PDB file of C-alpha atoms in Angstrom:
ATOM      1  CA  MET A  30      60.978 -60.366 -66.678  1.00  0.00           C
ATOM      2  CA  ILE A  31      61.453 -57.473 -64.615  1.00  0.00           C
ATOM      3  CA  LYS A  32      62.570 -58.338 -60.874  1.00  0.00           C
ATOM      4  CA  LEU A  33      64.356 -55.025 -59.862  1.00  0.00           C
ATOM      5  CA  ILE A  34      63.862 -51.505 -60.412  1.00  0.00           C
ATOM      6  CA  ALA A  35      66.368 -48.378 -59.716  1.00  0.00           C
ATOM      7  CA  SER A  36      65.210 -44.938 -59.911  1.00  0.00           C
ATOM      8  CA  ASP A  37      67.476 -41.762 -59.923  1.00  0.00           C
ATOM      9  CA  MET A  38      65.879 -39.062 -57.790  1.00  0.00           C
ATOM     10  CA  ASP A  39      66.730 -35.462 -59.033  1.00  0.00           C
ATOM     11  CA  GLY A  40      65.172 -34.841 -62.471  1.00  0.00           C
ATOM     12  CA  THR A  41      63.804 -38.486 -62.458  1.00  0.00           C
ATOM     13  CA  LEU A  42      61.702 -39.677 -59.592  1.00  0.00           C
ATOM     14  CA  LEU A  43      61.401 -35.935 -57.765  1.00  0.00           C
ATOM     15  CA  ASN A  44      59.612 -33.023 -59.223  1.00  0.00           C
ATOM     16  CA  ALA A  45      60.259 -29.344 -59.207  1.00  0.00           C
ATOM     17  CA  SER A  46      59.079 -29.419 -55.475  1.00  0.00           C
ATOM     18  CA  HIS A  47      61.384 -32.360 -54.855  1.00  0.00           C
ATOM     19  CA  GLU A  48      58.638 -34.540 -54.070  1.00  0.00           C
ATOM     20  CA  ILE A  49      57.257 -37.623 -55.536  1.00  0.00           C
ATOM     21  CA  SER A  50      54.176 -37.566 -57.452  1.00  0.00           C
ATOM     22  CA  GLU A  51      51.050 -39.605 -56.423  1.00  0.00           C
ATOM     23  CA  GLU A  52      51.276 -41.151 -59.697  1.00  0.00           C
ATOM     24  CA  ASN A  53      54.919 -42.322 -59.035  1.00  0.00           C
ATOM     25  CA  ILE A  54      54.148 -43.626 -55.515  1.00  0.00           C
ATOM     26  CA  ALA A  55      51.155 -45.594 -56.705  1.00  0.00           C
ATOM     27  CA  ALA A  56      53.218 -47.106 -59.522  1.00  0.00           C
ATOM     28  CA  ILE A  57      56.310 -48.177 -57.200  1.00  0.00           C
ATOM     29  CA  GLN A  58      53.873 -49.625 -54.640  1.00  0.00           C
ATOM     30  CA  HIS A  59      52.226 -51.467 -57.709  1.00  0.00           C
ATOM     31  CA  ALA A  60      55.347 -53.034 -58.779  1.00  0.00           C
ATOM     32  CA  GLN A  61      56.416 -53.986 -54.859  1.00  0.00           C
ATOM     33  CA  SER A  62      52.955 -55.833 -54.580  1.00  0.00           C
ATOM     34  CA  LEU A  63      54.153 -57.871 -57.660  1.00  0.00           C
ATOM     35  CA  GLY A  64      57.265 -58.629 -55.756  1.00  0.00           C
ATOM     36  CA  ILE A  65      59.783 -56.466 -57.577  1.00  0.00           C
ATOM     37  CA  THR A  66      62.346 -54.566 -55.693  1.00  0.00           C
ATOM     38  CA  VAL A  67      62.334 -50.916 -56.143  1.00  0.00           C
ATOM     39  CA  VAL A  68      65.611 -49.086 -55.172  1.00  0.00           C
ATOM     40  CA  ILE A  69      66.916 -45.431 -54.993  1.00  0.00           C
ATOM     41  CA  ALA A  70      69.758 -44.695 -56.705  1.00  0.00           C
ATOM     42  CA  THR A  71      70.824 -41.001 -56.361  1.00  0.00           C
ATOM     43  CA  GLY A  72      73.673 -38.606 -55.857  1.00  0.00           C
ATOM     44  CA  ARG A  73      72.171 -37.249 -52.891  1.00  0.00           C
ATOM     45  CA  ALA A  74      73.538 -38.221 -49.368  1.00  0.00           C
ATOM     46  CA  PHE A  75      71.021 -40.624 -47.285  1.00  0.00           C
ATOM     47  CA  TYR A  76      69.981 -37.542 -45.309  1.00  0.00           C
ATOM     48  CA  GLU A  77      68.930 -35.932 -48.002  1.00  0.00           C
ATOM     49  CA  ALA A  78      67.037 -38.907 -50.123  1.00  0.00           C
ATOM     50  CA  ASN A  79      65.245 -40.213 -47.210  1.00  0.00           C
ATOM     51  CA  GLU A  80      63.142 -37.112 -46.544  1.00  0.00           C
ATOM     52  CA  PRO A  81      61.048 -37.142 -49.798  1.00  0.00           C
ATOM     53  CA  VAL A  82      60.856 -40.879 -49.917  1.00  0.00           C
ATOM     54  CA  GLU A  83      59.547 -41.103 -46.231  1.00  0.00           C
ATOM     55  CA  LYS A  84      57.191 -38.276 -46.663  1.00  0.00           C
ATOM     56  CA  ALA A  85      55.717 -40.722 -49.794  1.00  0.00           C
ATOM     57  CA  GLY A  86      55.264 -43.104 -47.453  1.00  0.00           C
ATOM     58  CA  LEU A  87      57.642 -45.421 -48.897  1.00  0.00           C
ATOM     59  CA  LYS A  88      60.211 -48.136 -47.901  1.00  0.00           C
ATOM     60  CA  MET A  89      62.866 -48.815 -50.412  1.00  0.00           C
ATOM     61  CA  PRO A  90      66.987 -49.642 -50.345  1.00  0.00           C
ATOM     62  CA  TYR A  91      69.028 -47.087 -51.363  1.00  0.00           C
ATOM     63  CA  ILE A  92      71.756 -46.131 -53.191  1.00  0.00           C
ATOM     64  CA  CYS A  93      73.342 -42.999 -52.219  1.00  0.00           C
ATOM     65  CA  LEU A  94      76.331 -40.603 -53.533  1.00  0.00           C
ATOM     66  CA  ASN A  95      76.388 -42.216 -56.834  1.00  0.00           C
ATOM     67  CA  GLY A  96      77.180 -45.483 -54.885  1.00  0.00           C
ATOM     68  CA  ALA A  97      79.636 -44.657 -52.194  1.00  0.00           C
ATOM     69  CA  GLU A  98      76.757 -45.833 -49.883  1.00  0.00           C
ATOM     70  CA  VAL A  99      74.383 -48.954 -49.914  1.00  0.00           C
ATOM     71  CA  ARG A 100      71.507 -48.877 -47.187  1.00  0.00           C
ATOM     72  CA  ASP A 101      68.731 -51.686 -46.920  1.00  0.00           C
ATOM     73  CA  GLU A 102      65.093 -50.689 -46.472  1.00  0.00           C
ATOM     74  CA  THR A 103      65.693 -50.567 -42.861  1.00  0.00           C
ATOM     75  CA  HIS A 104      68.322 -47.949 -43.433  1.00  0.00           C
ATOM     76  CA  ASN A 105      71.054 -50.164 -42.159  1.00  0.00           C
ATOM     77  CA  ILE A 106      74.349 -49.720 -44.340  1.00  0.00           C
ATOM     78  CA  LEU A 107      75.292 -52.542 -46.705  1.00  0.00           C
ATOM     79  CA  ASN A 108      78.266 -51.190 -48.312  1.00  0.00           C
ATOM     80  CA  THR A 109      80.701 -48.060 -48.422  1.00  0.00           C
ATOM     81  CA  SER A 110      83.209 -46.833 -50.649  1.00  0.00           C
ATOM     82  CA  HIS A 111      85.336 -43.664 -49.579  1.00  0.00           C
ATOM     83  CA  LEU A 112      88.081 -41.276 -50.726  1.00  0.00           C
ATOM     84  CA  ASN A 113      91.418 -41.694 -49.085  1.00  0.00           C
ATOM     85  CA  ASP A 114      93.717 -38.617 -48.034  1.00  0.00           C
ATOM     86  CA  ALA A 115      95.997 -38.841 -51.232  1.00  0.00           C
ATOM     87  CA  LEU A 116      92.825 -38.682 -53.539  1.00  0.00           C
ATOM     88  CA  ILE A 117      91.113 -35.684 -51.680  1.00  0.00           C
ATOM     89  CA  ASN A 118      94.315 -34.193 -52.045  1.00  0.00           C
ATOM     90  CA  LYS A 119      94.363 -34.569 -55.800  1.00  0.00           C
ATOM     91  CA  ILE A 120      90.717 -33.600 -56.307  1.00  0.00           C
ATOM     92  CA  THR A 121      91.179 -30.684 -54.291  1.00  0.00           C
ATOM     93  CA  GLU A 122      94.054 -29.193 -55.687  1.00  0.00           C
ATOM     94  CA  ALA A 123      92.872 -29.687 -58.960  1.00  0.00           C
ATOM     95  CA  LEU A 124      89.663 -27.920 -58.148  1.00  0.00           C
ATOM     96  CA  ASN A 125      91.662 -25.070 -56.731  1.00  0.00           C
ATOM     97  CA  GLU A 126      94.107 -24.411 -59.164  1.00  0.00           C
ATOM     98  CA  GLU A 127      90.953 -23.445 -61.083  1.00  0.00           C
ATOM     99  CA  ASP A 128      89.099 -21.791 -58.491  1.00  0.00           C
ATOM    100  CA  ILE A 129      86.306 -24.343 -58.543  1.00  0.00           C
ATOM    101  CA  TYR A 130      83.892 -23.979 -55.636  1.00  0.00           C
ATOM    102  CA  TYR A 131      82.937 -27.590 -54.206  1.00  0.00           C
ATOM    103  CA  GLN A 132      81.009 -29.007 -51.236  1.00  0.00           C
ATOM    104  CA  VAL A 133      82.434 -32.134 -49.379  1.00  0.00           C
ATOM    105  CA  TYR A 134      80.114 -35.199 -48.593  1.00  0.00           C
ATOM    106  CA  THR A 135      80.966 -37.209 -45.523  1.00  0.00           C
ATOM    107  CA  ASN A 136      79.156 -40.331 -43.581  1.00  0.00           C
ATOM    108  CA  LEU A 137      78.288 -37.376 -41.045  1.00  0.00           C
ATOM    109  CA  GLY A 138      77.019 -34.780 -43.164  1.00  0.00           C
ATOM    110  CA  ILE A 139      77.634 -32.159 -46.116  1.00  0.00           C
ATOM    111  CA  TYR A 140      80.248 -29.397 -45.645  1.00  0.00           C
ATOM    112  CA  THR A 141      80.303 -25.777 -47.032  1.00  0.00           C
ATOM    113  CA  GLU A 142      82.480 -22.844 -46.953  1.00  0.00           C
ATOM    114  CA  ASP A 143      79.881 -20.492 -48.452  1.00  0.00           C
ATOM    115  CA  PRO A 144      75.703 -21.003 -48.142  1.00  0.00           C
ATOM    116  CA  GLN A 145      75.519 -18.294 -50.711  1.00  0.00           C
ATOM    117  CA  ARG A 146      77.270 -20.539 -53.232  1.00  0.00           C
ATOM    118  CA  ASP A 147      75.258 -23.329 -52.294  1.00  0.00           C
ATOM    119  CA  LEU A 148      71.898 -21.356 -53.200  1.00  0.00           C
ATOM    120  CA  ASP A 149      73.494 -20.385 -56.592  1.00  0.00           C
ATOM    121  CA  ILE A 150      74.117 -24.216 -57.629  1.00  0.00           C
ATOM    122  CA  TYR A 151      70.651 -25.177 -56.699  1.00  0.00           C
ATOM    123  CA  ILE A 152      69.131 -21.975 -58.636  1.00  0.00           C
ATOM    124  CA  ASP A 153      71.143 -23.331 -61.582  1.00  0.00           C
ATOM    125  CA  ILE A 154      70.281 -26.840 -61.223  1.00  0.00           C
ATOM    126  CA  ALA A 155      66.600 -25.748 -61.475  1.00  0.00           C
ATOM    127  CA  GLU A 156      66.919 -23.586 -64.501  1.00  0.00           C
ATOM    128  CA  GLN A 157      69.015 -26.114 -66.371  1.00  0.00           C
ATOM    129  CA  GLY A 158      66.409 -28.579 -65.893  1.00  0.00           C
ATOM    130  CA  GLY A 159      63.946 -26.097 -67.443  1.00  0.00           C
ATOM    131  CA  GLN A 160      62.386 -25.304 -64.417  1.00  0.00           C
ATOM    132  CA  GLU A 161      61.583 -21.875 -62.603  1.00  0.00           C
ATOM    133  CA  ALA A 162      63.834 -21.694 -59.317  1.00  0.00           C
ATOM    134  CA  ASP A 163      61.766 -20.960 -56.100  1.00  0.00           C
ATOM    135  CA  VAL A 164      64.694 -18.819 -54.585  1.00  0.00           C
ATOM    136  CA  GLU A 165      62.866 -18.479 -51.332  1.00  0.00           C
ATOM    137  CA  LYS A 166      61.939 -22.038 -50.987  1.00  0.00           C
ATOM    138  CA  ILE A 167      65.574 -23.200 -51.406  1.00  0.00           C
ATOM    139  CA  LYS A 168      66.876 -20.789 -49.139  1.00  0.00           C
ATOM    140  CA  ALA A 169      64.547 -22.565 -46.699  1.00  0.00           C
ATOM    141  CA  GLY A 170      65.726 -25.820 -47.242  1.00  0.00           C
ATOM    142  CA  ILE A 171      69.198 -24.878 -47.247  1.00  0.00           C
ATOM    143  CA  GLN A 172      68.889 -23.054 -43.635  1.00  0.00           C
ATOM    144  CA  GLY A 173      66.811 -26.273 -42.503  1.00  0.00           C
ATOM    145  CA  ARG A 174      69.373 -28.741 -43.292  1.00  0.00           C
ATOM    146  CA  ILE A 175      71.912 -25.828 -41.664  1.00  0.00           C
ATOM    147  CA  ASP A 176      69.754 -26.111 -38.637  1.00  0.00           C
ATOM    148  CA  ASN A 177      69.069 -29.814 -38.572  1.00  0.00           C
ATOM    149  CA  GLY A 178      72.904 -30.340 -38.954  1.00  0.00           C
ATOM    150  CA  SER A 179      73.102 -32.077 -42.139  1.00  0.00           C
ATOM    151  CA  LEU A 180      74.874 -29.217 -43.863  1.00  0.00           C
ATOM    152  CA  LYS A 181      77.752 -27.680 -41.641  1.00  0.00           C
ATOM    153  CA  VAL A 182      79.259 -24.363 -42.639  1.00  0.00           C
ATOM    154  CA  VAL A 183      83.114 -24.457 -41.985  1.00  0.00           C
ATOM    155  CA  ASP A 184      85.556 -21.648 -42.481  1.00  0.00           C
ATOM    156  CA  ASN A 185      87.652 -23.932 -44.183  1.00  0.00           C
ATOM    157  CA  TYR A 186      87.849 -27.804 -45.473  1.00  0.00           C
ATOM    158  CA  ASP A 187      91.142 -28.751 -43.604  1.00  0.00           C
ATOM    159  CA  ASP A 188      89.730 -30.480 -40.437  1.00  0.00           C
ATOM    160  CA  ILE A 189      86.927 -32.735 -42.580  1.00  0.00           C
ATOM    161  CA  GLY A 190      87.983 -36.379 -41.932  1.00  0.00           C
ATOM    162  CA  LYS A 191      89.743 -35.625 -38.795  1.00  0.00           C
ATOM    163  CA  VAL A 192      86.816 -36.627 -36.362  1.00  0.00           C
ATOM    164  CA  PRO A 193      87.146 -40.669 -35.491  1.00  0.00           C
ATOM    165  CA  GLY A 194      85.054 -42.656 -38.016  1.00  0.00           C
ATOM    166  CA  GLU A 195      84.306 -39.765 -40.527  1.00  0.00           C
ATOM    167  CA  ILE A 196      85.136 -40.741 -44.186  1.00  0.00           C
ATOM    168  CA  VAL A 197      85.022 -38.392 -47.100  1.00  0.00           C
ATOM    169  CA  MET A 198      82.574 -40.343 -49.866  1.00  0.00           C
ATOM    170  CA  LYS A 199      82.028 -37.351 -52.476  1.00  0.00           C
ATOM    171  CA  ILE A 200      82.973 -34.098 -53.534  1.00  0.00           C
ATOM    172  CA  LEU A 201      80.454 -32.124 -55.412  1.00  0.00           C
ATOM    173  CA  ALA A 202      81.888 -29.226 -57.526  1.00  0.00           C
ATOM    174  CA  PHE A 203      80.160 -26.289 -59.472  1.00  0.00           C
ATOM    175  CA  ASP A 204      80.991 -23.719 -61.808  1.00  0.00           C
ATOM    176  CA  GLY A 205      79.061 -21.719 -64.201  1.00  0.00           C
ATOM    177  CA  ASP A 206      82.272 -21.623 -66.711  1.00  0.00           C
ATOM    178  CA  LEU A 207      82.017 -25.037 -68.439  1.00  0.00           C
ATOM    179  CA  GLU A 208      85.336 -24.803 -69.555  1.00  0.00           C
ATOM    180  CA  LYS A 209      87.097 -24.568 -66.443  1.00  0.00           C
ATOM    181  CA  ILE A 210      84.678 -28.037 -65.327  1.00  0.00           C
ATOM    182  CA  GLU A 211      85.628 -29.555 -68.570  1.00  0.00           C
ATOM    183  CA  ARG A 212      89.363 -29.159 -68.001  1.00  0.00           C
ATOM    184  CA  VAL A 213      89.303 -30.153 -64.212  1.00  0.00           C
ATOM    185  CA  SER A 214      87.205 -33.092 -64.984  1.00  0.00           C
ATOM    186  CA  ALA A 215      89.386 -34.630 -67.790  1.00  0.00           C
ATOM    187  CA  LYS A 216      92.317 -34.248 -65.592  1.00  0.00           C
ATOM    188  CA  LEU A 217      90.830 -36.196 -62.652  1.00  0.00           C
ATOM    189  CA  ALA A 218      89.410 -38.420 -65.023  1.00  0.00           C
ATOM    190  CA  GLN A 219      93.098 -39.690 -65.777  1.00  0.00           C
ATOM    191  CA  SER A 220      93.230 -41.180 -62.044  1.00  0.00           C
ATOM    192  CA  PRO A 221      91.797 -45.232 -62.453  1.00  0.00           C
ATOM    193  CA  ASN A 222      90.625 -44.735 -58.412  1.00  0.00           C
ATOM    194  CA  LEU A 223      88.228 -41.706 -59.212  1.00  0.00           C
ATOM    195  CA  ALA A 224      84.824 -41.801 -60.825  1.00  0.00           C
ATOM    196  CA  ILE A 225      83.801 -38.616 -62.282  1.00  0.00           C
ATOM    197  CA  SER A 226      80.273 -38.087 -63.489  1.00  0.00           C
ATOM    198  CA  SER A 227      77.713 -35.284 -63.353  1.00  0.00           C
ATOM    199  CA  SER A 228      73.965 -34.490 -62.487  1.00  0.00           C
ATOM    200  CA  SER A 229      73.370 -31.154 -64.165  1.00  0.00           C
ATOM    201  CA  ARG A 230      75.228 -29.150 -66.434  1.00  0.00           C
ATOM    202  CA  GLY A 231      78.013 -27.346 -64.532  1.00  0.00           C
ATOM    203  CA  ASN A 232      78.685 -29.611 -61.900  1.00  0.00           C
ATOM    204  CA  ILE A 233      81.206 -32.461 -61.152  1.00  0.00           C
ATOM    205  CA  GLU A 234      80.417 -35.342 -58.964  1.00  0.00           C
ATOM    206  CA  ILE A 235      83.296 -37.267 -57.836  1.00  0.00           C
ATOM    207  CA  THR A 236      83.833 -40.465 -55.974  1.00  0.00           C
ATOM    208  CA  HIS A 237      86.101 -43.321 -55.496  1.00  0.00           C
ATOM    209  CA  SER A 238      86.045 -45.613 -58.797  1.00  0.00           C
ATOM    210  CA  ASP A 239      84.384 -48.438 -56.792  1.00  0.00           C
ATOM    211  CA  ALA A 240      81.403 -45.557 -56.245  1.00  0.00           C
ATOM    212  CA  GLN A 241      79.227 -46.137 -58.942  1.00  0.00           C
ATOM    213  CA  LYS A 242      75.368 -46.214 -59.253  1.00  0.00           C
ATOM    214  CA  GLY A 243      76.022 -49.433 -61.747  1.00  0.00           C
ATOM    215  CA  ASN A 244      78.467 -51.134 -59.394  1.00  0.00           C
ATOM    216  CA  ALA A 245      76.198 -50.662 -56.626  1.00  0.00           C
ATOM    217  CA  LEU A 246      73.032 -51.814 -58.210  1.00  0.00           C
ATOM    218  CA  GLU A 247      74.668 -54.950 -59.426  1.00  0.00           C
ATOM    219  CA  MET A 248      75.914 -55.775 -55.904  1.00  0.00           C
ATOM    220  CA  ILE A 249      72.420 -55.451 -54.939  1.00  0.00           C
ATOM    221  CA  ALA A 250      71.175 -57.193 -57.884  1.00  0.00           C
ATOM    222  CA  ASP A 251      73.815 -60.328 -56.743  1.00  0.00           C
ATOM    223  CA  GLN A 252      72.674 -60.392 -53.237  1.00  0.00           C
ATOM    224  CA  LEU A 253      68.982 -60.829 -54.706  1.00  0.00           C
ATOM    225  CA  ASN A 254      70.259 -63.332 -57.217  1.00  0.00           C
ATOM    226  CA  ILE A 255      68.540 -61.414 -59.869  1.00  0.00           C
ATOM    227  CA  ASP A 256      70.128 -61.178 -63.368  1.00  0.00           C
ATOM    228  CA  MET A 257      70.946 -58.012 -64.543  1.00  0.00           C
ATOM    229  CA  LYS A 258      68.871 -58.639 -67.700  1.00  0.00           C
ATOM    230  CA  ASP A 259      66.068 -58.479 -65.182  1.00  0.00           C
ATOM    231  CA  VAL A 260      66.922 -55.127 -63.745  1.00  0.00           C
ATOM    232  CA  LEU A 261      65.098 -51.764 -64.931  1.00  0.00           C
ATOM    233  CA  ALA A 262      66.805 -48.599 -64.627  1.00  0.00           C
ATOM    234  CA  VAL A 263      65.596 -45.170 -65.056  1.00  0.00           C
ATOM    235  CA  GLY A 264      67.562 -41.843 -64.949  1.00  0.00           C
ATOM    236  CA  ASP A 265      68.424 -38.469 -66.789  1.00  0.00           C
ATOM    237  CA  ASN A 266      72.043 -37.520 -66.374  1.00  0.00           C
ATOM    238  CA  LEU A 267      75.678 -39.125 -66.642  1.00  0.00           C
ATOM    239  CA  ASN A 268      75.714 -40.339 -63.259  1.00  0.00           C
ATOM    240  CA  ASP A 269      73.035 -42.651 -64.318  1.00  0.00           C
ATOM    241  CA  LEU A 270      74.845 -43.772 -66.996  1.00  0.00           C
ATOM    242  CA  SER A 271      76.917 -46.504 -65.403  1.00  0.00           C
ATOM    243  CA  MET A 272      73.226 -48.496 -64.216  1.00  0.00           C
ATOM    244  CA  LEU A 273      71.545 -47.783 -67.489  1.00  0.00           C
ATOM    245  CA  SER A 274      74.425 -49.433 -69.500  1.00  0.00           C
ATOM    246  CA  ARG A 275      74.211 -52.578 -67.240  1.00  0.00           C
ATOM    247  CA  VAL A 276      70.552 -53.266 -67.184  1.00  0.00           C
ATOM    248  CA  GLY A 277      68.020 -55.090 -69.520  1.00  0.00           C
ATOM    249  CA  TYR A 278      65.646 -52.612 -69.208  1.00  0.00           C
ATOM    250  CA  PRO A 279      67.412 -48.872 -69.664  1.00  0.00           C
ATOM    251  CA  VAL A 280      65.000 -45.718 -69.626  1.00  0.00           C
ATOM    252  CA  ALA A 281      65.469 -42.364 -69.969  1.00  0.00           C
ATOM    253  CA  MET A 282      63.475 -39.681 -69.046  1.00  0.00           C
ATOM    254  CA  GLN A 283      62.515 -37.421 -71.797  1.00  0.00           C
ATOM    255  CA  ASN A 284      64.382 -34.809 -70.284  1.00  0.00           C
ATOM    256  CA  ALA A 285      67.582 -36.575 -70.037  1.00  0.00           C
ATOM    257  CA  ILE A 286      70.821 -36.029 -71.861  1.00  0.00           C
ATOM    258  CA  ASP A 287      71.256 -37.441 -75.164  1.00  0.00           C
ATOM    259  CA  GLU A 288      73.719 -39.969 -74.013  1.00  0.00           C
ATOM    260  CA  LEU A 289      71.325 -41.996 -71.889  1.00  0.00           C
ATOM    261  CA  LYS A 290      68.310 -41.669 -74.785  1.00  0.00           C
ATOM    262  CA  GLU A 291      70.994 -43.295 -77.299  1.00  0.00           C
ATOM    263  CA  ILE A 292      71.294 -46.258 -75.073  1.00  0.00           C
ATOM    264  CA  ALA A 293      67.705 -46.624 -73.625  1.00  0.00           C
ATOM    265  CA  ILE A 294      65.013 -48.876 -74.700  1.00  0.00           C
ATOM    266  CA  HIS A 295      62.528 -46.672 -73.763  1.00  0.00           C
ATOM    267  CA  ILE A 296      62.009 -42.841 -73.272  1.00  0.00           C
ATOM    268  CA  THR A 297      59.473 -42.122 -70.838  1.00  0.00           C
ATOM    269  CA  ASP A 298      57.822 -38.628 -70.171  1.00  0.00           C
ATOM    270  CA  THR A 299      59.582 -35.978 -68.141  1.00  0.00           C
ATOM    271  CA  ASN A 300      60.161 -35.636 -64.565  1.00  0.00           C
ATOM    272  CA  GLU A 301      57.567 -33.242 -63.964  1.00  0.00           C
ATOM    273  CA  GLN A 302      54.748 -35.699 -66.213  1.00  0.00           C
ATOM    274  CA  SER A 303      55.559 -38.749 -63.655  1.00  0.00           C
ATOM    275  CA  GLY A 304      57.888 -40.261 -66.334  1.00  0.00           C
ATOM    276  CA  VAL A 305      59.347 -42.902 -63.671  1.00  0.00           C
ATOM    277  CA  GLY A 306      55.305 -43.983 -62.831  1.00  0.00           C
ATOM    278  CA  LYS A 307      54.670 -44.307 -66.449  1.00  0.00           C
ATOM    279  CA  ALA A 308      57.874 -46.581 -67.161  1.00  0.00           C
ATOM    280  CA  ILE A 309      56.843 -49.035 -64.592  1.00  0.00           C
ATOM    281  CA  GLU A 310      53.451 -49.341 -65.523  1.00  0.00           C
ATOM    282  CA  HIS A 311      54.346 -49.327 -69.356  1.00  0.00           C
ATOM    283  CA  PHE A 312      56.596 -52.287 -68.539  1.00  0.00           C
ATOM    284  CA  ILE A 313      54.329 -54.222 -65.864  1.00  0.00           C
ATOM    285  CA  LYS A 314      51.659 -53.873 -68.335  1.00  0.00           C
ATOM    286  CA  ALA A 315      53.643 -55.083 -71.695  1.00  0.00           C
ATOM    287  CA  GLU A 316      54.847 -58.146 -69.256  1.00  0.00           C
ATOM    288  CA  ASN A 317      51.186 -58.811 -68.296  1.00  0.00           C
ATOM    289  CA  ILE A 318      50.464 -59.169 -72.017  1.00  0.00           C
ATOM    290  CA  ASN A 319      53.604 -61.239 -73.114  1.00  0.00           C
ATOM    291  CA  SER A 320      52.952 -63.607 -70.450  1.00  0.00           C
TER     292      SER A 320
END
């Protein structure tokens, strides 16, 4: 019996406009009305993830930065994992050797050396997802994040983490040269203290090995005394693999990569067609029929 649901955001819960559809909102609220806990599980930082959720009028716990940060529905931080100086140096040396651009995510914000490269990343993510990139809207979003301080433009990354209390939680790297991405991914994957995943073609999401969506989801399930066989998880890309591989109800989006579809017990519609909402209602209906 499903007692806990976890959903990825980009390519899953969110459409091309980075919004949660009315169908998805209604299905989440239906599940919550039945006593099912619904959790956001995303590679985004909290300050990026909360905006579309709050706009939709929803309240949910968050697994952010692929599990590097966990918050309850009132936004209190329950758990964090971070990269120490030795791991940061290992990562940045490998990326710099291949001249791969990257952003640094901390508990205080996202750092970039080149907002134009950020624009290229978001355009590529949209296009790889089969969507037409709204360049002006993406530009406005980047500028809005710079204006509100969540995206910080710096000349270089040397002083990040030197502010008291600031910790580095994720490094997001991107390059259109997939051979370079594969080489760096393979090299960094040799470290037992690093988790290497991806949220779109051409990027690498690097966190501490403790910071994986599956680990964080299992922690939440344990706190709620819920067996993982009673958990449903929905996703579309490699950074969702750790949670889909652990739950009793793994669901892949129609637009998901093949690795997720291979382990899924159900393939739902695309993110543009409210696939998360359809999956939730499918299993709620199935359980009502069988009860």
